[in-house]
Coordinates of C-alpha atoms in Angstrom, one line a residue:
Chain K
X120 CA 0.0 0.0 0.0
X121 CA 1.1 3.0 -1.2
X122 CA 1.6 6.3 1.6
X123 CA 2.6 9.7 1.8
X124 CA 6.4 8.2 3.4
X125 CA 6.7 6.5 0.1
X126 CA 7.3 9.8 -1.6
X127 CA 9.5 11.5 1.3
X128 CA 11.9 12.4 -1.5
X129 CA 10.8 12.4 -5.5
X130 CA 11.5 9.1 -6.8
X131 CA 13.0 7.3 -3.8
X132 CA 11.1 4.8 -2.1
X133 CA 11.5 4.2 2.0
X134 CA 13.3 1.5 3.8
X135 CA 11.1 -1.1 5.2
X136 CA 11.6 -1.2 8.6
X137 CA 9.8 -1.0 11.8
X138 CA 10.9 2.6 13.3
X139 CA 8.1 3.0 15.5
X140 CA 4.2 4.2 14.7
X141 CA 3.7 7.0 12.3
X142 CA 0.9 8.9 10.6
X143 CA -0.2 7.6 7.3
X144 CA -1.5 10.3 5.6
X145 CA -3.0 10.6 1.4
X146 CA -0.7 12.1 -0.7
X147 CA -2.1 13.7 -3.4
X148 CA 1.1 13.4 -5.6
X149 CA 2.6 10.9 -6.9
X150 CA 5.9 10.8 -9.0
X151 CA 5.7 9.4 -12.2
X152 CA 9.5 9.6 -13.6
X153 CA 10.3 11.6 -16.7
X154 CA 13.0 13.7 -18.3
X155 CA 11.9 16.4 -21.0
X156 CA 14.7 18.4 -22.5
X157 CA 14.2 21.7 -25.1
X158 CA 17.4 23.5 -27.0
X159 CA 16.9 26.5 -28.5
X160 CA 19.5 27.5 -31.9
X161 CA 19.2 30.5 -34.1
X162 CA 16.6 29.7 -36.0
X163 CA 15.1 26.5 -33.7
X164 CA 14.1 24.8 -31.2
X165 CA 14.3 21.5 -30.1
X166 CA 11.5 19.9 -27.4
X167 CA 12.7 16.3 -26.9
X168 CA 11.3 13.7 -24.0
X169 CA 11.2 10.2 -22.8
X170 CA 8.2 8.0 -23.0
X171 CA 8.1 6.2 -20.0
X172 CA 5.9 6.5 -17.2
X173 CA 6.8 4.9 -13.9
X174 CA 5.5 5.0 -10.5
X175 CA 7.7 3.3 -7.6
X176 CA 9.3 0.2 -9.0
X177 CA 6.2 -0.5 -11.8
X178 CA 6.0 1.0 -15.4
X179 CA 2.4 2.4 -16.5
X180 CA 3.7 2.8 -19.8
X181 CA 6.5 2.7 -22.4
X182 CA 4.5 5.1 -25.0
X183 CA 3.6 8.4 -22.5
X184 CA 5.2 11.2 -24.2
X185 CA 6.3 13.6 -22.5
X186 CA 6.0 16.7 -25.4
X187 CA 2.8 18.4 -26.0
X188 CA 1.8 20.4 -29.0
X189 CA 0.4 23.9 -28.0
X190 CA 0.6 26.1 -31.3
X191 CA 2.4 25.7 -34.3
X192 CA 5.3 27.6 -33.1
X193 CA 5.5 26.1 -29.3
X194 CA 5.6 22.9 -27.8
X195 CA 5.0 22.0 -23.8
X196 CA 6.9 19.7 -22.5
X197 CA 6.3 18.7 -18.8
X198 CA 7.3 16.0 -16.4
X199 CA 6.7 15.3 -12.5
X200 CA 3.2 14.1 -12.0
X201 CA 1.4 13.1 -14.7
X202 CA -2.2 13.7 -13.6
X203 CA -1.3 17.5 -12.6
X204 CA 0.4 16.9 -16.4
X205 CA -2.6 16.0 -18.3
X206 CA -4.8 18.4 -15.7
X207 CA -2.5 21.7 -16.7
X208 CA -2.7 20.5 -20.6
X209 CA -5.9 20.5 -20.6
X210 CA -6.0 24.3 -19.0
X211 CA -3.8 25.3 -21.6
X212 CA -5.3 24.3 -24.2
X213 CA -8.7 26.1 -23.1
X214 CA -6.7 29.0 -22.7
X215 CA -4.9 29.2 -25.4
X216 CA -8.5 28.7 -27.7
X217 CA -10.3 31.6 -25.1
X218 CA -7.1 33.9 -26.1
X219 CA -8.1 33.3 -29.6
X220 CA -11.3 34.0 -29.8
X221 CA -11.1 37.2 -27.4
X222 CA -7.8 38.8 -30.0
X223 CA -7.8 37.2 -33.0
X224 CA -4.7 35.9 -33.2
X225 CA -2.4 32.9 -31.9
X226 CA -0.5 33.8 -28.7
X227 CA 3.4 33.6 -28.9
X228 CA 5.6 31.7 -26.8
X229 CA 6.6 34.5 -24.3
X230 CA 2.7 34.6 -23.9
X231 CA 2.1 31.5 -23.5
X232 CA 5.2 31.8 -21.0
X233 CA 4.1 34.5 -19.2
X234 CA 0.5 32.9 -18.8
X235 CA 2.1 29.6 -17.7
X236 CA 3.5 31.1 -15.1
X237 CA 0.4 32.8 -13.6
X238 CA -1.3 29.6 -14.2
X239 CA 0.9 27.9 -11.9
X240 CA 1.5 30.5 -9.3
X241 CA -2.4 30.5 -8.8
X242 CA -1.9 27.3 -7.1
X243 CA 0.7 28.6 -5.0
X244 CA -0.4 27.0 -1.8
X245 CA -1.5 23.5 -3.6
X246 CA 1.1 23.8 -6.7
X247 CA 0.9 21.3 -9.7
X248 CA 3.9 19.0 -9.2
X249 CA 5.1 19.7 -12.8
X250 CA 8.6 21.0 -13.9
X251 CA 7.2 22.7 -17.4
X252 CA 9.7 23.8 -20.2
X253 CA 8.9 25.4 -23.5
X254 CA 10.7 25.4 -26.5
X255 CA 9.4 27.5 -29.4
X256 CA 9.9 30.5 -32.0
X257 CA 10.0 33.6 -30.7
X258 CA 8.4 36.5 -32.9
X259 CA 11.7 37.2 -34.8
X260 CA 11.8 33.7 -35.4
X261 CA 14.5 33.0 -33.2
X262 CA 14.4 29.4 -31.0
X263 CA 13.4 30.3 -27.6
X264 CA 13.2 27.7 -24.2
X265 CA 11.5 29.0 -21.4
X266 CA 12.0 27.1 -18.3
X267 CA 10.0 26.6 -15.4
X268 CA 9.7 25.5 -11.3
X269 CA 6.5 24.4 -10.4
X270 CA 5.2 27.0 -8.9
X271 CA 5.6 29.8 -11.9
X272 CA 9.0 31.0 -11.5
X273 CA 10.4 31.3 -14.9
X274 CA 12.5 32.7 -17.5
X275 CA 14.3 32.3 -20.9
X276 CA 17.2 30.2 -21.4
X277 CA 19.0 28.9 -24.3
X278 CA 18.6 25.0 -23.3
X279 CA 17.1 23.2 -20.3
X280 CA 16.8 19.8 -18.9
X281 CA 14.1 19.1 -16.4
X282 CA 13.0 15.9 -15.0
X283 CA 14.4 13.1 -13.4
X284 CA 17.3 12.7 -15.1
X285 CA 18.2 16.8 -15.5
X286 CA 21.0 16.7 -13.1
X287 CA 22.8 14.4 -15.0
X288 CA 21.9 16.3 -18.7
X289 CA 22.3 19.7 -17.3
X290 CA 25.8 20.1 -16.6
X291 CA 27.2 18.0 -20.0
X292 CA 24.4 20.8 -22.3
X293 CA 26.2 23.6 -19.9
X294 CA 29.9 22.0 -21.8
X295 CA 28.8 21.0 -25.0
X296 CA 25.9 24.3 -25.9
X297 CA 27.4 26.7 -23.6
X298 CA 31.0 25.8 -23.5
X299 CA 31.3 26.1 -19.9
X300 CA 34.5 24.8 -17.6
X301 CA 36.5 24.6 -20.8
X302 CA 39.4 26.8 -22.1
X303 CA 40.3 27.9 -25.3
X304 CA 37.4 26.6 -27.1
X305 CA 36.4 28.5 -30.3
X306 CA 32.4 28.8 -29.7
X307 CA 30.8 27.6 -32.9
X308 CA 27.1 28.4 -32.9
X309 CA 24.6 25.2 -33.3
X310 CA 23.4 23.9 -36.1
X311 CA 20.4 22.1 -35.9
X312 CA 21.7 18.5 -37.4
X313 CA 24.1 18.7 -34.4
X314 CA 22.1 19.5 -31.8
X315 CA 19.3 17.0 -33.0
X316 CA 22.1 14.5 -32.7
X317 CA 23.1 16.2 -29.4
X318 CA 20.1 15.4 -28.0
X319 CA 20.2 11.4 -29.0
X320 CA 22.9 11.2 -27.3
X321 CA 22.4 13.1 -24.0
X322 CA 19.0 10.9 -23.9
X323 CA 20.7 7.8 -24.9
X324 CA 23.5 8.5 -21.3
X325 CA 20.8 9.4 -19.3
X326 CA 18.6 5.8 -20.0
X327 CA 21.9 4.2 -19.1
X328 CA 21.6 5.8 -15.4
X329 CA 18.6 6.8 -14.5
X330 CA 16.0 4.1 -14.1
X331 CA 13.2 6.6 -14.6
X332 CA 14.0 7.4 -17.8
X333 CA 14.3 4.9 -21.3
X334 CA 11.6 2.8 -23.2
X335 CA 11.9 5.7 -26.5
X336 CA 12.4 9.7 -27.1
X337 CA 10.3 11.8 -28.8
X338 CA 12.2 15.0 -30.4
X339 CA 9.6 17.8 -31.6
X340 CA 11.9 20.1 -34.0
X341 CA 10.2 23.3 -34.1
X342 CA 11.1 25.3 -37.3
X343 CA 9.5 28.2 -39.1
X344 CA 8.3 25.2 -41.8
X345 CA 6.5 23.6 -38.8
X346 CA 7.0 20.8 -36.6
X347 CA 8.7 17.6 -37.1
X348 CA 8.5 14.5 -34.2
X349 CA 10.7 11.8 -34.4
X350 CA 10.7 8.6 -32.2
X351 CA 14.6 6.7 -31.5
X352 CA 14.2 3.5 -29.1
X353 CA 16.2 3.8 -25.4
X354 CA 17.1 1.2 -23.6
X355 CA 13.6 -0.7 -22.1
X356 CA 15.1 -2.2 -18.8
Chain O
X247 CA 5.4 18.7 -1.1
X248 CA 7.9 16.3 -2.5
X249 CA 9.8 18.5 -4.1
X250 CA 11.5 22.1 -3.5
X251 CA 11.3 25.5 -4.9
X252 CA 14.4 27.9 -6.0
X253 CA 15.8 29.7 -3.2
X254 CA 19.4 30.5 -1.4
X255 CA 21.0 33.8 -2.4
X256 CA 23.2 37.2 -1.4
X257 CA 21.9 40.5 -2.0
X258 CA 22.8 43.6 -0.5
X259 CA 21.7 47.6 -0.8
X260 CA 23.3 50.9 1.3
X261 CA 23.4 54.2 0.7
X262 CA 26.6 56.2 0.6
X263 CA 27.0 59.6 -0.6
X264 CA 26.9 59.3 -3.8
X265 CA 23.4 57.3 -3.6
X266 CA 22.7 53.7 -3.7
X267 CA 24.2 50.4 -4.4
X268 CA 22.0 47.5 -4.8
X269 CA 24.0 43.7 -5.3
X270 CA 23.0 40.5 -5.8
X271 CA 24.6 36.9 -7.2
X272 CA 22.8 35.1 -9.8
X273 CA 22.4 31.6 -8.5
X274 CA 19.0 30.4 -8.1
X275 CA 19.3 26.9 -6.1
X276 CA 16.4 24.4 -5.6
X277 CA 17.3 21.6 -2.7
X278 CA 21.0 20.9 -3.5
X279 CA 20.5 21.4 -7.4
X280 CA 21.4 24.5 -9.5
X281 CA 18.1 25.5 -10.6
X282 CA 19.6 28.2 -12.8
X283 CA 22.6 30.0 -12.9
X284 CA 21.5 33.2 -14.3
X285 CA 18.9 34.3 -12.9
X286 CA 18.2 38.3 -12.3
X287 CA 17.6 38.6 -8.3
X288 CA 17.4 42.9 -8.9
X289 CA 14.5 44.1 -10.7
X290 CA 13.7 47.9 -11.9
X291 CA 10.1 48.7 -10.6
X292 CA 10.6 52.6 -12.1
X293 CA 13.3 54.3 -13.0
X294 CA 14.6 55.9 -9.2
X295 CA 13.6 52.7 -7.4
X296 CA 15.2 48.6 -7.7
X297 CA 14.0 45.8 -5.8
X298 CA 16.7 43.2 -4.7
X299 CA 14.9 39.5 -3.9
X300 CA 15.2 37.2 -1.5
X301 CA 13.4 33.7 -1.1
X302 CA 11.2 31.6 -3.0
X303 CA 11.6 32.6 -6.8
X304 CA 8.0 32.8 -8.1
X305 CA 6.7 34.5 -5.3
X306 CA 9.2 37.4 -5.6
X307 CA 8.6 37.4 -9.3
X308 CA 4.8 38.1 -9.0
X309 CA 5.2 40.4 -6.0
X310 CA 7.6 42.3 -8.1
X311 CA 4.9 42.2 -10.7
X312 CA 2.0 43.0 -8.3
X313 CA 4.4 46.0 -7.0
X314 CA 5.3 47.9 -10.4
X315 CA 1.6 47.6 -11.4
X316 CA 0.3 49.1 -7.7
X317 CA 3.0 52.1 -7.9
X318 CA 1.7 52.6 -11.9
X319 CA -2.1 52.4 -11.3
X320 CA -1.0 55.3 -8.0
X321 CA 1.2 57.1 -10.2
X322 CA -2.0 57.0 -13.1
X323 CA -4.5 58.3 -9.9
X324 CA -2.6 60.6 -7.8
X325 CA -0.7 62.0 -11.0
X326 CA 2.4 61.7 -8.9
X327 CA 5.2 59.1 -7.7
X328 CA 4.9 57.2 -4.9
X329 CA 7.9 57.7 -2.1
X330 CA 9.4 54.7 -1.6
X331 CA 8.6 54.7 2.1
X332 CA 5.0 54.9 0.3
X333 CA 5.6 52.0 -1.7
X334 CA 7.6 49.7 1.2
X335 CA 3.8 50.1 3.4
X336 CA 2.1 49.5 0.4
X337 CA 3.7 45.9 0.0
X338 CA 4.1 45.2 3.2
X339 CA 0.5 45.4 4.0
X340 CA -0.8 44.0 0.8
X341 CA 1.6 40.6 2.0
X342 CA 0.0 41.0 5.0
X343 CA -2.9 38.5 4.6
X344 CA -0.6 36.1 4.0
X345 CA 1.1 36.0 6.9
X346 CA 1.7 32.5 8.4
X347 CA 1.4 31.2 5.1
X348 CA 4.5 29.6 3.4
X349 CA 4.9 32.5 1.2
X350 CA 8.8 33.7 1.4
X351 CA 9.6 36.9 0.3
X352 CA 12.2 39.4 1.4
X353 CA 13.0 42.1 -0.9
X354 CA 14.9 45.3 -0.6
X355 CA 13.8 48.5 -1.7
X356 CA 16.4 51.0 -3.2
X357 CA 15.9 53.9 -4.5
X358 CA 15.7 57.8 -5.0
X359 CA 12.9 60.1 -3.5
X360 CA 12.9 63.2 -5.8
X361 CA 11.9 66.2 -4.2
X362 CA 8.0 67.1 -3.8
X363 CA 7.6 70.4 -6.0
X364 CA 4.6 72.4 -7.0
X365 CA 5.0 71.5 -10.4
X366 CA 4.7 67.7 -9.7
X367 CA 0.8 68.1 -9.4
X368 CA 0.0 69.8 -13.0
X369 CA 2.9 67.1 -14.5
X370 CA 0.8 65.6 -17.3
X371 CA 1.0 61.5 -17.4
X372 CA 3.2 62.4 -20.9
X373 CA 5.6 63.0 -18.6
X374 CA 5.4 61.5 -15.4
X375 CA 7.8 58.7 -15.9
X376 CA 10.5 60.9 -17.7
X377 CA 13.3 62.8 -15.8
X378 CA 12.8 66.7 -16.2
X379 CA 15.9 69.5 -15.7
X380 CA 15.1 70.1 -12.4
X381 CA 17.2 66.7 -11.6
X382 CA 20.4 68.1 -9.8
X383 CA 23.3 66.6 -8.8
X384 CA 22.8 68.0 -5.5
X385 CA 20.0 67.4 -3.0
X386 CA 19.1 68.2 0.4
X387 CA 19.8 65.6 2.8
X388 CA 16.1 66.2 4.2
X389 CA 14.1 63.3 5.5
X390 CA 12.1 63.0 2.8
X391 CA 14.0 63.1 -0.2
X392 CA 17.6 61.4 -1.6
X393 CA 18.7 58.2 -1.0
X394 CA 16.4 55.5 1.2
X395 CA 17.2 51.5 1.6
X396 CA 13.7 49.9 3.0
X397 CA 13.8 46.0 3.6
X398 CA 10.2 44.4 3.4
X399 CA 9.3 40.4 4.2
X400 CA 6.6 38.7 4.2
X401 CA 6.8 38.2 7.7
X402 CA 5.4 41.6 8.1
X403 CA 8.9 43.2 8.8
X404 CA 9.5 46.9 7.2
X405 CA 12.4 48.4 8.4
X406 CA 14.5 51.7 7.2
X407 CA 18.3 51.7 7.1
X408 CA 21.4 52.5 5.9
X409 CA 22.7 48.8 5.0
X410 CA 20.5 45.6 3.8
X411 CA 21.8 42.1 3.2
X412 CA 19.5 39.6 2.8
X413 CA 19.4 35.7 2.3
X414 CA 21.5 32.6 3.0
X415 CA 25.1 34.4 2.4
X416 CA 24.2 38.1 4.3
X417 CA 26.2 36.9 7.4
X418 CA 29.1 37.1 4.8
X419 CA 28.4 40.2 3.3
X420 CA 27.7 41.7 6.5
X421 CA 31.1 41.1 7.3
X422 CA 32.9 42.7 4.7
X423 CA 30.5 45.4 4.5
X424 CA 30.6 46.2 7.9
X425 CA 34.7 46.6 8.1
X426 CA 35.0 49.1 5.1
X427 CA 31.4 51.2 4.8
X428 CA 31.7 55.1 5.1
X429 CA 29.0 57.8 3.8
X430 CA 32.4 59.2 2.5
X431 CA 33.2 56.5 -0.3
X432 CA 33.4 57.9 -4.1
X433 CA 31.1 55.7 -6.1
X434 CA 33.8 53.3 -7.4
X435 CA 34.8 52.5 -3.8
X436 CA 31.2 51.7 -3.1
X437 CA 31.0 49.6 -6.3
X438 CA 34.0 47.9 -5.5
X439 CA 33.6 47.2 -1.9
X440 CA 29.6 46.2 -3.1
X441 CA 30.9 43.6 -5.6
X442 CA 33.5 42.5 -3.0
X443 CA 30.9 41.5 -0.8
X444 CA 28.8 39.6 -3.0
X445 CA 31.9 37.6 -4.0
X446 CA 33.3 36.9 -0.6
X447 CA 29.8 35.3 0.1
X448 CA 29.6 33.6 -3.0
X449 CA 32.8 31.8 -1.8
X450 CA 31.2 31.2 1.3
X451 CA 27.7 30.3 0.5
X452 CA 27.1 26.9 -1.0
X453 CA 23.5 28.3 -2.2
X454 CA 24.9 31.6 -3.7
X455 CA 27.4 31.6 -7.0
X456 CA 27.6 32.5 -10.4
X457 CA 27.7 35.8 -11.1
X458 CA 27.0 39.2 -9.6
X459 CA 24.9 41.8 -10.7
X460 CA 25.5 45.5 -9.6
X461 CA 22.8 48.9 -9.6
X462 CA 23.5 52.3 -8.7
X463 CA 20.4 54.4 -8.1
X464 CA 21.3 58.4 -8.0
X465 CA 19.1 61.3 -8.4
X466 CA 19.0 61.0 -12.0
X467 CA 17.8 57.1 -11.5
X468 CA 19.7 53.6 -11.9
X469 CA 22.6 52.3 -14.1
X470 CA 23.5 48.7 -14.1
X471 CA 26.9 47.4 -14.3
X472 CA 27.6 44.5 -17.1
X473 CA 27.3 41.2 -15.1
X474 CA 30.1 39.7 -13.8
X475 CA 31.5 35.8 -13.9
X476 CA 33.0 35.5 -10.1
X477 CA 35.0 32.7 -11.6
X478 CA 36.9 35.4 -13.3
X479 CA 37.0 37.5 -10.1
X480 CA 38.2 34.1 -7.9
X481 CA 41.5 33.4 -10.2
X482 CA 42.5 37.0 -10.1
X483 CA 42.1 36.6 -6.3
X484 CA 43.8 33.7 -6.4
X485 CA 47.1 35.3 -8.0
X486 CA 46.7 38.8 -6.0
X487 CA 47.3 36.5 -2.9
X488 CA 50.2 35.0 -4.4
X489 CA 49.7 31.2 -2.9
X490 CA 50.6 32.7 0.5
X491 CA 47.1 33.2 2.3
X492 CA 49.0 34.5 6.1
X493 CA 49.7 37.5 4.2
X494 CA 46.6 40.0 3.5
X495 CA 48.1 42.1 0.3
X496 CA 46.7 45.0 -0.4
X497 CA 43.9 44.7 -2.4
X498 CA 42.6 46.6 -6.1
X499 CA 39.6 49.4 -4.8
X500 CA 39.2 50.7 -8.1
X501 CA 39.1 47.1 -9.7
X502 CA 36.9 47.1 -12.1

């Protein structure tokens, strides 16, 4: 039987053993494993996720992607718990068809940012356990990836990892996108063949380590043409 | 709630002669991870005043938010500025009902009061968020004009001073603060001994790092300095010292 103790920490389970009695309370959040990833390049972006969902030591399901298709110019892609997932999707979407209507036109990403972020900040005190990250064309038609904590804070980067495995993808994007804690390296902007392969890659190291993440990735490349979703296999164990 | 929100940071504001310094790093940290390493912790809410942050991230963005649009919509009725005195009560007691709550926000207010003149009532709203000539370099050190520092939480605390530092890494920049802070200093002395601070708690603090941002507020309203890797700022520490840590050389003020 599942309790709130199970989920002390996000994606560790308790040791079994007596220590005493202790409250069982519901939880009303449960982690369901994940890792999303978005790059943006000059004129891309790149929203890329596993598809497996997981809860303790089970797998729901090997197809669950993670990326969700909000305009034709932005793509959502959220991990953490996968009913407040579906749950903020949903709001989204009504949002985004209610912004419409009311101005005629198709909201841009920094909108859609800059909603997102009120969205989830109105559930300040009961927040939606969802690290969100948007990749997406700016109105210049420059890649843009806004990053998110779940309770609204956010703002633009030029890539992101969030999930369960983004402590692990963070710091080798910060080396191979942004150079960092290397010396005399010429800095040669990134094209988007590389960073799609980039992206295999980084996805392919983090299925090797992290048990919440494998079964396949979905990469959503967002250009000005539209967007293109691919599907590579990961390691299923 | 199994997981944790970006938090952990330096930031510090005094006034000197010359005006106001407002600091801060850059790192925003959530738990033991990096959430971000470039985040901006000092925000302009108009052009004499800059709010330093402290805490949970989103709530300090959308207090920040909830603040410029207040001092606008007064600034639109009253058809003049807000003090900032008038602006630290107005926060504070808008964060009042949630008190006890686990909202965490400190921020520090700093900026300029101009001087109340007749002319500021028949300013039209053209003009009421564009400097005029009758910005001097000099002011009268009267109580309700020039420089002001006001620190507001959401505990309820609004306090006045001459010297803010807030979050995990203030104990730090107290320190250093503390030992060389004069009304006296020229502006690149206060820069300096600002910038120091943040870095010597960065150094410190395992929840502050990255870079540091820097804002002078005079009369004539704020300037930022170009953002800073402390990295940089460590290694030329590093060789200043010369390996030998016993012996204290004397250190670059007008570094830039």
């Amino acid at each position: 039987m599942l309790s709130a103790q199970t989920f002390g920490d996000p994606g560790k389970m308790k040791e079994y053993h007596y220590t005493g009695p202790v409250e069982h309370r519901f939880s009303p959040y449960a982690f369901n494993g994940g890792t999303v990833l978005a790059v943006a390049g000059e004129d891309f972006a790149i929203v890329a996720s596993d598809t497996r969902l997981s809860e303790g030591y089970s797998i729901h399901s090997r197809d669950s992607p993670k990326c969700y298709k909000l305009t034709d110019t932005t793509v959502l892609g959220c991990s953490g718990f996968h009913g407040d997932c579906l749950t903020l999707t949903k709001i989204i979407d009504a949002r985004l068809k209610m912004y419409k209507h009311s101005n005629n036109k198709t909201m841009t990403s920094g909108a859609i940012a800059a909603m997102l972020s009120t969205i989830l900040y109105g559930r300040r005190f009961f927040p939606y356990y969802v690290y969100n990250i948007i990749g997406g064309l700016d109105e210049e038609g420059r890649g843009a990836v806004y990053s998110f904590d779940p309770v609204g804070s956010y703002q633009r980067d030029t890539y992101k990892a969030g999930g369960s495995a983004s402590a692990m993808l963070q710091p080798l994007l910060d080396n191979q996108i942004g150079f960092k804690n290397m010396e005399g390296v010429q800095h040669v902007p990134l094209t988007q063949d590389k960073a799609v392969q980039l992206v295999k890659d980084v996805f392919i190291s983090a299925a090797e380590r992290d048990v919440y993440t494998g079964d396949a990735l979905r990469i959503c490349v967002i250009t000005k043409e539209g967007i293109n979703e691919q599907t590579i296999a990961l390691r299923k164990d | 709630m199994p997981f944790s929100l970006a938090h952990g940071t330096t930031t510090l504001g005094f006034t000197f002669q010359g005006g106001v310094i407002a600091a801060a790093d850059t790192r925003a940290s959530g738990g033991g991870l990096v959430a971000s390493p470039d985040v901006n912790k000092i925000t302009p809410i108009h052009s004499h005043l800059v709010v330093t942050s402290s805490g949970s991230g989103a709530d300090c963005i959308m207090w920040e938010r909830i603040l410029i649009r207040e001092i606008r919509l007064y600034q639109l009725r009253h058809r003049r500025r807000l003090s900032i005195s008038g602006a630290a009560k107005l926060l504070s007691f808008m964060m009042h009902p949630f008190k006890g709550t686990k909202l965490c926000v400190a921020l520090t207010l700093c900026g300029w009061d101009k001087e109340a003149d007749a002319s500021d009532c028949a300013k039209t709203l053209a003009d009421s968020s564009v400097m005029t000539d009758q910005d001097v370099m000099t002011y009268s050190t009267s109580p309700n004009s020039g420089p002001r520092v006001i620190y507001v939480c959401s505990d309820g605390a609004r306090l006045q001073g001459d010297i803010f530092s807030v979050g995990s890494g203030s104990p730090y920049a107290y320190g250093v603060l503390d030992t060389d802070l004069r009304w006296s200093l020229s502006e690149e002395e206060a820069i300096s001994l600002a910038r120091e601070a943040v870095f010597r708690a960065t150094h410190r603090d395992a929840y502050s790092g990255n870079n540091v941002d820097v804002f002078h507020i005079t009369a004539q309203g704020w300037t930022r300095r170009k953002r800073e890797d402390l990295k940089e700022e460590y290694y030329r520490d590093m060789e200043k010292k010369g390996g030998d840590m016993r012996e204290k050389k004397q250190t670059d003020k007008t570094g830039n």
